[in-house]
Amino acid sequence: MGLYKEPFGVKLDFESGVIENAKKLVRKLSDMKGYYVDVEAYEALLKENPVVYEVYAIEQEEKDGDLNFATTVLHPGKVGNEFFMTKGHYHAKADRAEVYFALKGKGGMLLQTPEGEARWVPMEPGTIVYVPPYWAHRTVNTGHEPFIFLALYPADAGHDYGTIKEKGFSKIVVEKDGEVVIEDNPRWAE
Ligand code: S6P
Ligand code: ZN
Protein backbone atom coordinates (compact mmCIF):
# COMPACT_ATOMS: atom_id res chain seq x y z
CA MET A 1 0.00 0.00 0.00
CA GLY A 2 3.04 2.34 0.18
CA LEU A 3 2.19 3.99 -3.11
CA TYR A 4 -1.44 4.57 -2.25
CA LYS A 5 -2.76 7.21 0.10
CA GLU A 6 -5.92 6.50 2.01
CA PRO A 7 -9.07 8.00 0.46
CA PHE A 8 -11.43 9.89 2.77
CA GLY A 9 -14.64 11.87 2.94
CA VAL A 10 -15.11 14.92 5.14
CA LYS A 11 -18.19 16.90 6.01
CA LEU A 12 -18.66 20.51 4.98
CA ASP A 13 -21.31 22.42 6.92
CA PHE A 14 -23.08 24.56 4.32
CA GLU A 15 -24.36 27.04 6.90
CA SER A 16 -21.07 27.87 8.60
CA GLY A 17 -18.60 26.88 5.84
CA VAL A 18 -16.61 24.79 8.34
CA ILE A 19 -14.94 21.59 7.05
CA GLU A 20 -14.41 19.02 9.79
CA ASN A 21 -10.79 18.19 10.63
CA ALA A 22 -9.54 21.07 8.49
CA LYS A 23 -6.69 23.40 9.35
CA LYS A 24 -8.16 26.78 10.31
CA LEU A 25 -6.57 30.07 9.35
CA VAL A 26 -7.90 33.41 10.59
CA ARG A 27 -7.21 36.72 8.86
CA LYS A 28 -8.00 39.78 10.93
CA LEU A 29 -7.94 43.35 9.70
CA SER A 30 -4.53 43.81 11.35
CA ASP A 31 -3.15 41.12 9.00
CA MET A 32 -4.10 43.28 6.03
CA LYS A 33 -2.13 46.47 6.54
CA GLY A 34 -1.59 48.18 3.20
CA TYR A 35 -4.26 46.25 1.36
CA TYR A 36 -7.09 48.80 1.51
CA VAL A 37 -6.98 52.14 -0.28
CA ASP A 38 -8.51 54.27 2.51
CA VAL A 39 -5.74 54.30 5.12
CA GLU A 40 -7.65 56.50 7.57
CA ALA A 41 -10.68 54.22 7.51
CA TYR A 42 -8.36 51.23 7.95
CA GLU A 43 -6.71 52.76 11.03
CA ALA A 44 -10.09 53.69 12.53
CA LEU A 45 -11.52 50.17 12.08
CA LEU A 46 -8.32 48.65 13.46
CA LYS A 47 -9.52 49.64 16.95
CA GLU A 48 -12.15 46.89 16.58
CA ASN A 49 -9.82 44.69 14.51
CA PRO A 50 -12.60 42.48 13.07
CA VAL A 51 -12.00 39.07 11.56
CA VAL A 52 -12.14 39.60 7.78
CA TYR A 53 -12.03 35.93 6.76
CA GLU A 54 -11.42 32.37 7.90
CA VAL A 55 -10.05 29.55 5.78
CA TYR A 56 -10.65 25.83 6.46
CA ALA A 57 -8.12 23.85 4.43
CA ILE A 58 -7.44 20.19 3.78
CA GLU A 59 -3.99 20.21 2.25
CA GLN A 60 -1.61 17.53 1.00
CA GLU A 61 2.14 17.59 0.60
CA GLU A 62 3.21 19.99 -2.17
CA LYS A 63 3.43 17.34 -4.84
CA ASP A 64 2.54 17.53 -8.49
CA GLY A 65 -0.69 15.67 -9.31
CA ASP A 66 -2.29 15.92 -5.88
CA LEU A 67 -5.15 18.25 -4.88
CA ASN A 68 -5.97 20.58 -1.99
CA PHE A 69 -9.33 22.06 -1.11
CA ALA A 70 -10.48 24.78 1.26
CA THR A 71 -13.51 26.81 2.17
CA THR A 72 -13.31 30.52 2.88
CA VAL A 73 -15.78 32.38 5.08
CA LEU A 74 -15.43 36.02 4.04
CA HIS A 75 -17.28 38.30 6.42
CA PRO A 76 -19.37 41.30 5.35
CA GLY A 77 -17.97 44.76 5.93
CA LYS A 78 -16.15 47.70 4.36
CA VAL A 79 -13.01 49.73 4.89
CA GLY A 80 -14.21 53.18 3.83
CA ASN A 81 -16.24 52.29 0.77
CA GLU A 82 -14.09 49.28 -0.20
CA PHE A 83 -15.68 45.90 0.47
CA PHE A 84 -14.03 43.28 2.70
CA MET A 85 -11.83 41.04 0.57
CA THR A 86 -9.14 38.37 0.73
CA LYS A 87 -5.47 39.29 0.31
CA GLY A 88 -5.35 37.75 -3.14
CA HIS A 89 -2.44 35.95 -4.70
CA TYR A 90 -0.78 34.46 -7.73
CA HIS A 91 0.20 30.84 -7.36
CA ALA A 92 3.90 30.33 -6.59
CA LYS A 93 3.81 27.87 -9.47
CA ALA A 94 2.14 30.51 -11.62
CA ASP A 95 0.73 28.13 -14.24
CA ARG A 96 -1.45 26.28 -11.73
CA ALA A 97 -5.20 26.75 -12.26
CA GLU A 98 -7.98 26.62 -9.65
CA VAL A 99 -11.75 26.19 -9.40
CA TYR A 100 -14.05 28.03 -6.96
CA PHE A 101 -17.60 27.03 -6.09
CA ALA A 102 -19.82 29.58 -4.32
CA LEU A 103 -21.95 28.17 -1.50
CA LYS A 104 -23.51 31.07 0.37
CA GLY A 105 -23.83 34.84 0.34
CA LYS A 106 -22.94 37.26 -2.40
CA GLY A 107 -19.70 38.49 -3.85
CA GLY A 108 -17.31 38.03 -6.67
CA MET A 109 -13.80 37.41 -7.81
CA LEU A 110 -11.30 39.95 -9.07
CA LEU A 111 -8.72 38.35 -11.36
CA GLN A 112 -5.64 39.88 -12.91
CA THR A 113 -2.85 38.97 -15.29
CA PRO A 114 0.76 39.87 -14.41
CA GLU A 115 0.38 42.82 -16.83
CA GLY A 116 -2.51 44.21 -14.78
CA GLU A 117 -5.41 43.24 -17.05
CA ALA A 118 -8.31 42.74 -14.61
CA ARG A 119 -11.66 40.91 -14.71
CA TRP A 120 -14.61 40.82 -12.30
CA VAL A 121 -16.70 37.65 -12.03
CA PRO A 122 -19.86 38.00 -9.88
CA MET A 123 -20.56 35.01 -7.61
CA GLU A 124 -23.70 33.73 -5.90
CA PRO A 125 -24.53 30.28 -4.53
CA GLY A 126 -24.04 27.81 -7.38
CA THR A 127 -21.53 29.89 -9.36
CA ILE A 128 -18.44 27.95 -10.39
CA VAL A 129 -15.44 30.10 -11.29
CA TYR A 130 -12.56 28.86 -13.40
CA VAL A 131 -9.28 30.56 -12.48
CA PRO A 132 -6.96 29.99 -15.45
CA PRO A 133 -3.19 29.55 -15.06
CA TYR A 134 -1.25 32.80 -14.37
CA TRP A 135 -4.22 34.89 -13.09
CA ALA A 136 -4.02 36.41 -9.60
CA HIS A 137 -7.32 36.03 -7.76
CA ARG A 138 -9.03 37.80 -4.88
CA THR A 139 -12.59 37.35 -3.60
CA VAL A 140 -14.78 40.20 -2.37
CA ASN A 141 -17.92 40.12 -0.20
CA THR A 142 -20.42 42.58 -1.69
CA GLY A 143 -23.33 41.42 0.49
CA HIS A 144 -24.55 41.67 4.07
CA GLU A 145 -23.95 38.09 5.23
CA PRO A 146 -20.85 35.87 5.17
CA PHE A 147 -19.77 34.97 1.63
CA ILE A 148 -18.74 31.30 1.63
CA PHE A 149 -17.05 29.35 -1.15
CA LEU A 150 -15.02 26.20 -1.77
CA ALA A 151 -11.73 26.28 -3.68
CA LEU A 152 -9.96 23.29 -5.29
CA TYR A 153 -6.34 23.75 -6.31
CA PRO A 154 -3.25 21.72 -7.16
CA ALA A 155 -1.30 20.68 -4.06
CA ASP A 156 1.90 22.15 -5.51
CA ALA A 157 0.34 25.52 -6.53
CA GLY A 158 1.61 27.42 -3.49
CA HIS A 159 0.92 31.13 -2.89
CA ASP A 160 2.73 34.24 -4.07
CA TYR A 161 1.34 37.09 -1.95
CA GLY A 162 4.22 39.54 -2.39
CA THR A 163 3.31 41.03 -5.75
CA ILE A 164 -0.28 41.82 -4.72
CA LYS A 165 0.75 43.08 -1.26
CA GLU A 166 3.03 45.62 -2.91
CA LYS A 167 0.91 46.86 -5.80
CA GLY A 168 -2.59 45.54 -5.20
CA PHE A 169 -4.92 44.88 -8.11
CA SER A 170 -5.42 47.44 -10.87
CA LYS A 171 -9.12 47.58 -9.87
CA ILE A 172 -10.88 47.97 -6.52
CA VAL A 173 -14.43 46.97 -5.58
CA VAL A 174 -16.35 49.72 -3.80
CA GLU A 175 -19.86 50.75 -2.88
CA LYS A 176 -21.18 53.96 -4.47
CA ASP A 177 -24.77 55.11 -3.87
CA GLY A 178 -25.67 51.58 -2.80
CA GLU A 179 -24.21 50.02 -5.98
CA VAL A 180 -21.25 47.68 -6.39
CA VAL A 181 -18.72 49.49 -8.56
CA ILE A 182 -15.45 48.18 -9.99
CA GLU A 183 -13.12 51.13 -10.43
CA ASP A 184 -9.48 51.91 -11.09
CA ASN A 185 -7.21 51.54 -8.09
CA PRO A 186 -5.82 55.05 -7.51
CA ARG A 187 -2.62 53.53 -6.08
CA TRP A 188 -1.99 51.24 -9.06
CA ALA A 189 -0.12 53.79 -11.18
CA GLU A 190 2.28 54.91 -8.42
C1 S6P B 1 -6.00 28.89 -2.40
C2 S6P B 1 -7.35 29.50 -2.64
C3 S6P B 1 -8.16 29.97 -1.42
C4 S6P B 1 -7.54 31.21 -0.70
C5 S6P B 1 -8.46 31.81 0.36
C6 S6P B 1 -7.86 33.01 1.09
O1 S6P B 1 -5.24 28.77 -3.58
O2 S6P B 1 -7.26 30.49 -3.63
O3 S6P B 1 -8.35 28.94 -0.52
O4 S6P B 1 -6.31 30.88 -0.14
O5 S6P B 1 -9.67 32.20 -0.24
O6 S6P B 1 -7.37 33.98 0.20
P1 S6P B 1 -5.83 34.42 0.25
O7 S6P B 1 -5.65 35.29 -0.96
O8 S6P B 1 -5.60 35.11 1.53
O9 S6P B 1 -5.03 33.13 0.16
ZN1 ZN C 1 -5.33 30.29 -5.31
PDB file of C-alpha atoms and ligand atoms in Angstrom:
ATOM      1  CA  MET A   1       0.000   0.000   0.000  1.00  0.00           C
ATOM      2  CA  GLY A   2       3.038   2.337   0.178  1.00  0.00           C
ATOM      3  CA  LEU A   3       2.189   3.992  -3.113  1.00  0.00           C
ATOM      4  CA  TYR A   4      -1.438   4.571  -2.247  1.00  0.00           C
ATOM      5  CA  LYS A   5      -2.763   7.209   0.097  1.00  0.00           C
ATOM      6  CA  GLU A   6      -5.922   6.499   2.015  1.00  0.00           C
ATOM      7  CA  PRO A   7      -9.074   8.003   0.458  1.00  0.00           C
ATOM      8  CA  PHE A   8     -11.434   9.891   2.769  1.00  0.00           C
ATOM      9  CA  GLY A   9     -14.638  11.872   2.938  1.00  0.00           C
ATOM     10  CA  VAL A  10     -15.108  14.917   5.145  1.00  0.00           C
ATOM     11  CA  LYS A  11     -18.189  16.899   6.010  1.00  0.00           C
ATOM     12  CA  LEU A  12     -18.655  20.508   4.982  1.00  0.00           C
ATOM     13  CA  ASP A  13     -21.307  22.422   6.924  1.00  0.00           C
ATOM     14  CA  PHE A  14     -23.079  24.556   4.316  1.00  0.00           C
ATOM     15  CA  GLU A  15     -24.364  27.040   6.898  1.00  0.00           C
ATOM     16  CA  SER A  16     -21.068  27.872   8.596  1.00  0.00           C
ATOM     17  CA  GLY A  17     -18.599  26.877   5.845  1.00  0.00           C
ATOM     18  CA  VAL A  18     -16.613  24.791   8.343  1.00  0.00           C
ATOM     19  CA  ILE A  19     -14.942  21.595   7.046  1.00  0.00           C
ATOM     20  CA  GLU A  20     -14.409  19.023   9.793  1.00  0.00           C
ATOM     21  CA  ASN A  21     -10.790  18.190  10.631  1.00  0.00           C
ATOM     22  CA  ALA A  22      -9.537  21.067   8.487  1.00  0.00           C
ATOM     23  CA  LYS A  23      -6.695  23.404   9.349  1.00  0.00           C
ATOM     24  CA  LYS A  24      -8.163  26.781  10.309  1.00  0.00           C
ATOM     25  CA  LEU A  25      -6.566  30.069   9.352  1.00  0.00           C
ATOM     26  CA  VAL A  26      -7.902  33.413  10.594  1.00  0.00           C
ATOM     27  CA  ARG A  27      -7.205  36.720   8.855  1.00  0.00           C
ATOM     28  CA  LYS A  28      -7.996  39.778  10.926  1.00  0.00           C
ATOM     29  CA  LEU A  29      -7.945  43.354   9.700  1.00  0.00           C
ATOM     30  CA  SER A  30      -4.526  43.808  11.353  1.00  0.00           C
ATOM     31  CA  ASP A  31      -3.145  41.117   9.004  1.00  0.00           C
ATOM     32  CA  MET A  32      -4.104  43.279   6.032  1.00  0.00           C
ATOM     33  CA  LYS A  33      -2.129  46.474   6.540  1.00  0.00           C
ATOM     34  CA  GLY A  34      -1.586  48.183   3.199  1.00  0.00           C
ATOM     35  CA  TYR A  35      -4.264  46.254   1.365  1.00  0.00           C
ATOM     36  CA  TYR A  36      -7.093  48.805   1.509  1.00  0.00           C
ATOM     37  CA  VAL A  37      -6.979  52.137  -0.277  1.00  0.00           C
ATOM     38  CA  ASP A  38      -8.513  54.273   2.505  1.00  0.00           C
ATOM     39  CA  VAL A  39      -5.739  54.298   5.115  1.00  0.00           C
ATOM     40  CA  GLU A  40      -7.654  56.504   7.575  1.00  0.00           C
ATOM     41  CA  ALA A  41     -10.682  54.218   7.511  1.00  0.00           C
ATOM     42  CA  TYR A  42      -8.356  51.234   7.948  1.00  0.00           C
ATOM     43  CA  GLU A  43      -6.706  52.758  11.029  1.00  0.00           C
ATOM     44  CA  ALA A  44     -10.095  53.693  12.527  1.00  0.00           C
ATOM     45  CA  LEU A  45     -11.521  50.175  12.080  1.00  0.00           C
ATOM     46  CA  LEU A  46      -8.324  48.654  13.457  1.00  0.00           C
ATOM     47  CA  LYS A  47      -9.520  49.640  16.946  1.00  0.00           C
ATOM     48  CA  GLU A  48     -12.145  46.887  16.576  1.00  0.00           C
ATOM     49  CA  ASN A  49      -9.822  44.692  14.507  1.00  0.00           C
ATOM     50  CA  PRO A  50     -12.601  42.482  13.067  1.00  0.00           C
ATOM     51  CA  VAL A  51     -11.999  39.070  11.555  1.00  0.00           C
ATOM     52  CA  VAL A  52     -12.137  39.597   7.781  1.00  0.00           C
ATOM     53  CA  TYR A  53     -12.032  35.925   6.762  1.00  0.00           C
ATOM     54  CA  GLU A  54     -11.417  32.374   7.902  1.00  0.00           C
ATOM     55  CA  VAL A  55     -10.051  29.549   5.783  1.00  0.00           C
ATOM     56  CA  TYR A  56     -10.653  25.826   6.464  1.00  0.00           C
ATOM     57  CA  ALA A  57      -8.119  23.854   4.433  1.00  0.00           C
ATOM     58  CA  ILE A  58      -7.441  20.191   3.781  1.00  0.00           C
ATOM     59  CA  GLU A  59      -3.986  20.210   2.250  1.00  0.00           C
ATOM     60  CA  GLN A  60      -1.613  17.526   0.996  1.00  0.00           C
ATOM     61  CA  GLU A  61       2.143  17.589   0.597  1.00  0.00           C
ATOM     62  CA  GLU A  62       3.210  19.986  -2.173  1.00  0.00           C
ATOM     63  CA  LYS A  63       3.434  17.339  -4.841  1.00  0.00           C
ATOM     64  CA  ASP A  64       2.542  17.534  -8.488  1.00  0.00           C
ATOM     65  CA  GLY A  65      -0.690  15.665  -9.309  1.00  0.00           C
ATOM     66  CA  ASP A  66      -2.290  15.921  -5.881  1.00  0.00           C
ATOM     67  CA  LEU A  67      -5.148  18.254  -4.884  1.00  0.00           C
ATOM     68  CA  ASN A  68      -5.973  20.577  -1.994  1.00  0.00           C
ATOM     69  CA  PHE A  69      -9.331  22.063  -1.111  1.00  0.00           C
ATOM     70  CA  ALA A  70     -10.484  24.777   1.260  1.00  0.00           C
ATOM     71  CA  THR A  71     -13.509  26.810   2.167  1.00  0.00           C
ATOM     72  CA  THR A  72     -13.305  30.516   2.877  1.00  0.00           C
ATOM     73  CA  VAL A  73     -15.778  32.383   5.075  1.00  0.00           C
ATOM     74  CA  LEU A  74     -15.429  36.020   4.040  1.00  0.00           C
ATOM     75  CA  HIS A  75     -17.282  38.305   6.422  1.00  0.00           C
ATOM     76  CA  PRO A  76     -19.366  41.305   5.347  1.00  0.00           C
ATOM     77  CA  GLY A  77     -17.966  44.762   5.925  1.00  0.00           C
ATOM     78  CA  LYS A  78     -16.148  47.695   4.363  1.00  0.00           C
ATOM     79  CA  VAL A  79     -13.012  49.735   4.893  1.00  0.00           C
ATOM     80  CA  GLY A  80     -14.205  53.184   3.829  1.00  0.00           C
ATOM     81  CA  ASN A  81     -16.242  52.289   0.769  1.00  0.00           C
ATOM     82  CA  GLU A  82     -14.093  49.283  -0.200  1.00  0.00           C
ATOM     83  CA  PHE A  83     -15.684  45.904   0.473  1.00  0.00           C
ATOM     84  CA  PHE A  84     -14.026  43.282   2.701  1.00  0.00           C
ATOM     85  CA  MET A  85     -11.829  41.039   0.568  1.00  0.00           C
ATOM     86  CA  THR A  86      -9.141  38.367   0.725  1.00  0.00           C
ATOM     87  CA  LYS A  87      -5.469  39.293   0.312  1.00  0.00           C
ATOM     88  CA  GLY A  88      -5.354  37.749  -3.143  1.00  0.00           C
ATOM     89  CA  HIS A  89      -2.439  35.952  -4.697  1.00  0.00           C
ATOM     90  CA  TYR A  90      -0.782  34.460  -7.729  1.00  0.00           C
ATOM     91  CA  HIS A  91       0.203  30.838  -7.360  1.00  0.00           C
ATOM     92  CA  ALA A  92       3.898  30.332  -6.588  1.00  0.00           C
ATOM     93  CA  LYS A  93       3.813  27.868  -9.475  1.00  0.00           C
ATOM     94  CA  ALA A  94       2.136  30.506 -11.622  1.00  0.00           C
ATOM     95  CA  ASP A  95       0.732  28.129 -14.236  1.00  0.00           C
ATOM     96  CA  ARG A  96      -1.449  26.275 -11.734  1.00  0.00           C
ATOM     97  CA  ALA A  97      -5.203  26.751 -12.257  1.00  0.00           C
ATOM     98  CA  GLU A  98      -7.983  26.625  -9.652  1.00  0.00           C
ATOM     99  CA  VAL A  99     -11.753  26.186  -9.399  1.00  0.00           C
ATOM    100  CA  TYR A 100     -14.049  28.026  -6.964  1.00  0.00           C
ATOM    101  CA  PHE A 101     -17.597  27.033  -6.088  1.00  0.00           C
ATOM    102  CA  ALA A 102     -19.821  29.583  -4.325  1.00  0.00           C
ATOM    103  CA  LEU A 103     -21.948  28.171  -1.501  1.00  0.00           C
ATOM    104  CA  LYS A 104     -23.509  31.069   0.374  1.00  0.00           C
ATOM    105  CA  GLY A 105     -23.827  34.844   0.337  1.00  0.00           C
ATOM    106  CA  LYS A 106     -22.942  37.261  -2.396  1.00  0.00           C
ATOM    107  CA  GLY A 107     -19.695  38.493  -3.847  1.00  0.00           C
ATOM    108  CA  GLY A 108     -17.309  38.033  -6.675  1.00  0.00           C
ATOM    109  CA  MET A 109     -13.802  37.412  -7.810  1.00  0.00           C
ATOM    110  CA  LEU A 110     -11.304  39.946  -9.068  1.00  0.00           C
ATOM    111  CA  LEU A 111      -8.718  38.355 -11.364  1.00  0.00           C
ATOM    112  CA  GLN A 112      -5.641  39.880 -12.906  1.00  0.00           C
ATOM    113  CA  THR A 113      -2.845  38.966 -15.293  1.00  0.00           C
ATOM    114  CA  PRO A 114       0.757  39.866 -14.415  1.00  0.00           C
ATOM    115  CA  GLU A 115       0.382  42.822 -16.832  1.00  0.00           C
ATOM    116  CA  GLY A 116      -2.515  44.208 -14.781  1.00  0.00           C
ATOM    117  CA  GLU A 117      -5.409  43.243 -17.050  1.00  0.00           C
ATOM    118  CA  ALA A 118      -8.311  42.740 -14.614  1.00  0.00           C
ATOM    119  CA  ARG A 119     -11.655  40.915 -14.708  1.00  0.00           C
ATOM    120  CA  TRP A 120     -14.605  40.817 -12.303  1.00  0.00           C
ATOM    121  CA  VAL A 121     -16.703  37.646 -12.028  1.00  0.00           C
ATOM    122  CA  PRO A 122     -19.858  37.998  -9.875  1.00  0.00           C
ATOM    123  CA  MET A 123     -20.563  35.010  -7.608  1.00  0.00           C
ATOM    124  CA  GLU A 124     -23.699  33.732  -5.904  1.00  0.00           C
ATOM    125  CA  PRO A 125     -24.533  30.283  -4.534  1.00  0.00           C
ATOM    126  CA  GLY A 126     -24.040  27.814  -7.381  1.00  0.00           C
ATOM    127  CA  THR A 127     -21.534  29.889  -9.359  1.00  0.00           C
ATOM    128  CA  ILE A 128     -18.439  27.946 -10.394  1.00  0.00           C
ATOM    129  CA  VAL A 129     -15.445  30.101 -11.293  1.00  0.00           C
ATOM    130  CA  TYR A 130     -12.555  28.862 -13.397  1.00  0.00           C
ATOM    131  CA  VAL A 131      -9.279  30.561 -12.483  1.00  0.00           C
ATOM    132  CA  PRO A 132      -6.955  29.989 -15.447  1.00  0.00           C
ATOM    133  CA  PRO A 133      -3.188  29.549 -15.060  1.00  0.00           C
ATOM    134  CA  TYR A 134      -1.252  32.800 -14.368  1.00  0.00           C
ATOM    135  CA  TRP A 135      -4.220  34.893 -13.093  1.00  0.00           C
ATOM    136  CA  ALA A 136      -4.017  36.413  -9.603  1.00  0.00           C
ATOM    137  CA  HIS A 137      -7.318  36.029  -7.755  1.00  0.00           C
ATOM    138  CA  ARG A 138      -9.034  37.801  -4.882  1.00  0.00           C
ATOM    139  CA  THR A 139     -12.586  37.353  -3.603  1.00  0.00           C
ATOM    140  CA  VAL A 140     -14.780  40.200  -2.371  1.00  0.00           C
ATOM    141  CA  ASN A 141     -17.921  40.120  -0.200  1.00  0.00           C
ATOM    142  CA  THR A 142     -20.419  42.576  -1.691  1.00  0.00           C
ATOM    143  CA  GLY A 143     -23.334  41.417   0.490  1.00  0.00           C
ATOM    144  CA  HIS A 144     -24.548  41.674   4.068  1.00  0.00           C
ATOM    145  CA  GLU A 145     -23.945  38.093   5.230  1.00  0.00           C
ATOM    146  CA  PRO A 146     -20.852  35.873   5.168  1.00  0.00           C
ATOM    147  CA  PHE A 147     -19.774  34.973   1.629  1.00  0.00           C
ATOM    148  CA  ILE A 148     -18.739  31.301   1.632  1.00  0.00           C
ATOM    149  CA  PHE A 149     -17.054  29.348  -1.146  1.00  0.00           C
ATOM    150  CA  LEU A 150     -15.024  26.197  -1.766  1.00  0.00           C
ATOM    151  CA  ALA A 151     -11.727  26.284  -3.684  1.00  0.00           C
ATOM    152  CA  LEU A 152      -9.962  23.294  -5.289  1.00  0.00           C
ATOM    153  CA  TYR A 153      -6.337  23.745  -6.306  1.00  0.00           C
ATOM    154  CA  PRO A 154      -3.254  21.719  -7.161  1.00  0.00           C
ATOM    155  CA  ALA A 155      -1.296  20.679  -4.062  1.00  0.00           C
ATOM    156  CA  ASP A 156       1.899  22.150  -5.510  1.00  0.00           C
ATOM    157  CA  ALA A 157       0.344  25.516  -6.533  1.00  0.00           C
ATOM    158  CA  GLY A 158       1.610  27.421  -3.491  1.00  0.00           C
ATOM    159  CA  HIS A 159       0.924  31.128  -2.891  1.00  0.00           C
ATOM    160  CA  ASP A 160       2.730  34.237  -4.068  1.00  0.00           C
ATOM    161  CA  TYR A 161       1.340  37.085  -1.946  1.00  0.00           C
ATOM    162  CA  GLY A 162       4.220  39.539  -2.386  1.00  0.00           C
ATOM    163  CA  THR A 163       3.305  41.033  -5.751  1.00  0.00           C
ATOM    164  CA  ILE A 164      -0.284  41.818  -4.724  1.00  0.00           C
ATOM    165  CA  LYS A 165       0.752  43.077  -1.260  1.00  0.00           C
ATOM    166  CA  GLU A 166       3.029  45.620  -2.912  1.00  0.00           C
ATOM    167  CA  LYS A 167       0.910  46.859  -5.801  1.00  0.00           C
ATOM    168  CA  GLY A 168      -2.595  45.538  -5.200  1.00  0.00           C
ATOM    169  CA  PHE A 169      -4.923  44.883  -8.106  1.00  0.00           C
ATOM    170  CA  SER A 170      -5.424  47.444 -10.872  1.00  0.00           C
ATOM    171  CA  LYS A 171      -9.118  47.581  -9.873  1.00  0.00           C
ATOM    172  CA  ILE A 172     -10.877  47.970  -6.523  1.00  0.00           C
ATOM    173  CA  VAL A 173     -14.429  46.970  -5.582  1.00  0.00           C
ATOM    174  CA  VAL A 174     -16.353  49.721  -3.802  1.00  0.00           C
ATOM    175  CA  GLU A 175     -19.863  50.754  -2.877  1.00  0.00           C
ATOM    176  CA  LYS A 176     -21.177  53.957  -4.467  1.00  0.00           C
ATOM    177  CA  ASP A 177     -24.771  55.109  -3.874  1.00  0.00           C
ATOM    178  CA  GLY A 178     -25.671  51.584  -2.801  1.00  0.00           C
ATOM    179  CA  GLU A 179     -24.214  50.018  -5.976  1.00  0.00           C
ATOM    180  CA  VAL A 180     -21.248  47.679  -6.385  1.00  0.00           C
ATOM    181  CA  VAL A 181     -18.721  49.491  -8.559  1.00  0.00           C
ATOM    182  CA  ILE A 182     -15.447  48.178  -9.994  1.00  0.00           C
ATOM    183  CA  GLU A 183     -13.124  51.130 -10.429  1.00  0.00           C
ATOM    184  CA  ASP A 184      -9.482  51.909 -11.092  1.00  0.00           C
ATOM    185  CA  ASN A 185      -7.206  51.543  -8.093  1.00  0.00           C
ATOM    186  CA  PRO A 186      -5.821  55.046  -7.510  1.00  0.00           C
ATOM    187  CA  ARG A 187      -2.619  53.534  -6.081  1.00  0.00           C
ATOM    188  CA  TRP A 188      -1.985  51.244  -9.057  1.00  0.00           C
ATOM    189  CA  ALA A 189      -0.123  53.789 -11.184  1.00  0.00           C
ATOM    190  CA  GLU A 190       2.278  54.915  -8.417  1.00  0.00           C
TER     191      GLU A 190
HETATM  192  C1  S6P B   1      -5.997  28.895  -2.395  1.00  0.00           C
HETATM  193  C2  S6P B   1      -7.352  29.505  -2.640  1.00  0.00           C
HETATM  194  C3  S6P B   1      -8.163  29.974  -1.417  1.00  0.00           C
HETATM  195  C4  S6P B   1      -7.538  31.213  -0.699  1.00  0.00           C
HETATM  196  C5  S6P B   1      -8.464  31.805   0.359  1.00  0.00           C
HETATM  197  C6  S6P B   1      -7.863  33.009   1.091  1.00  0.00           C
HETATM  198  O1  S6P B   1      -5.245  28.765  -3.579  1.00  0.00           O
HETATM  199  O2  S6P B   1      -7.264  30.491  -3.627  1.00  0.00           O
HETATM  200  O3  S6P B   1      -8.353  28.939  -0.516  1.00  0.00           O
HETATM  201  O4  S6P B   1      -6.314  30.882  -0.138  1.00  0.00           O
HETATM  202  O5  S6P B   1      -9.669  32.205  -0.241  1.00  0.00           O
HETATM  203  O6  S6P B   1      -7.372  33.976   0.198  1.00  0.00           O
HETATM  204  P1  S6P B   1      -5.832  34.424   0.246  1.00  0.00           P
HETATM  205  O7  S6P B   1      -5.645  35.285  -0.958  1.00  0.00           O
HETATM  206  O8  S6P B   1      -5.601  35.113   1.533  1.00  0.00           O
HETATM  207  O9  S6P B   1      -5.026  33.128   0.163  1.00  0.00           O
HETATM  208 ZN    ZN B   2      -5.331  30.290  -5.309  1.00  0.00          ZN
END
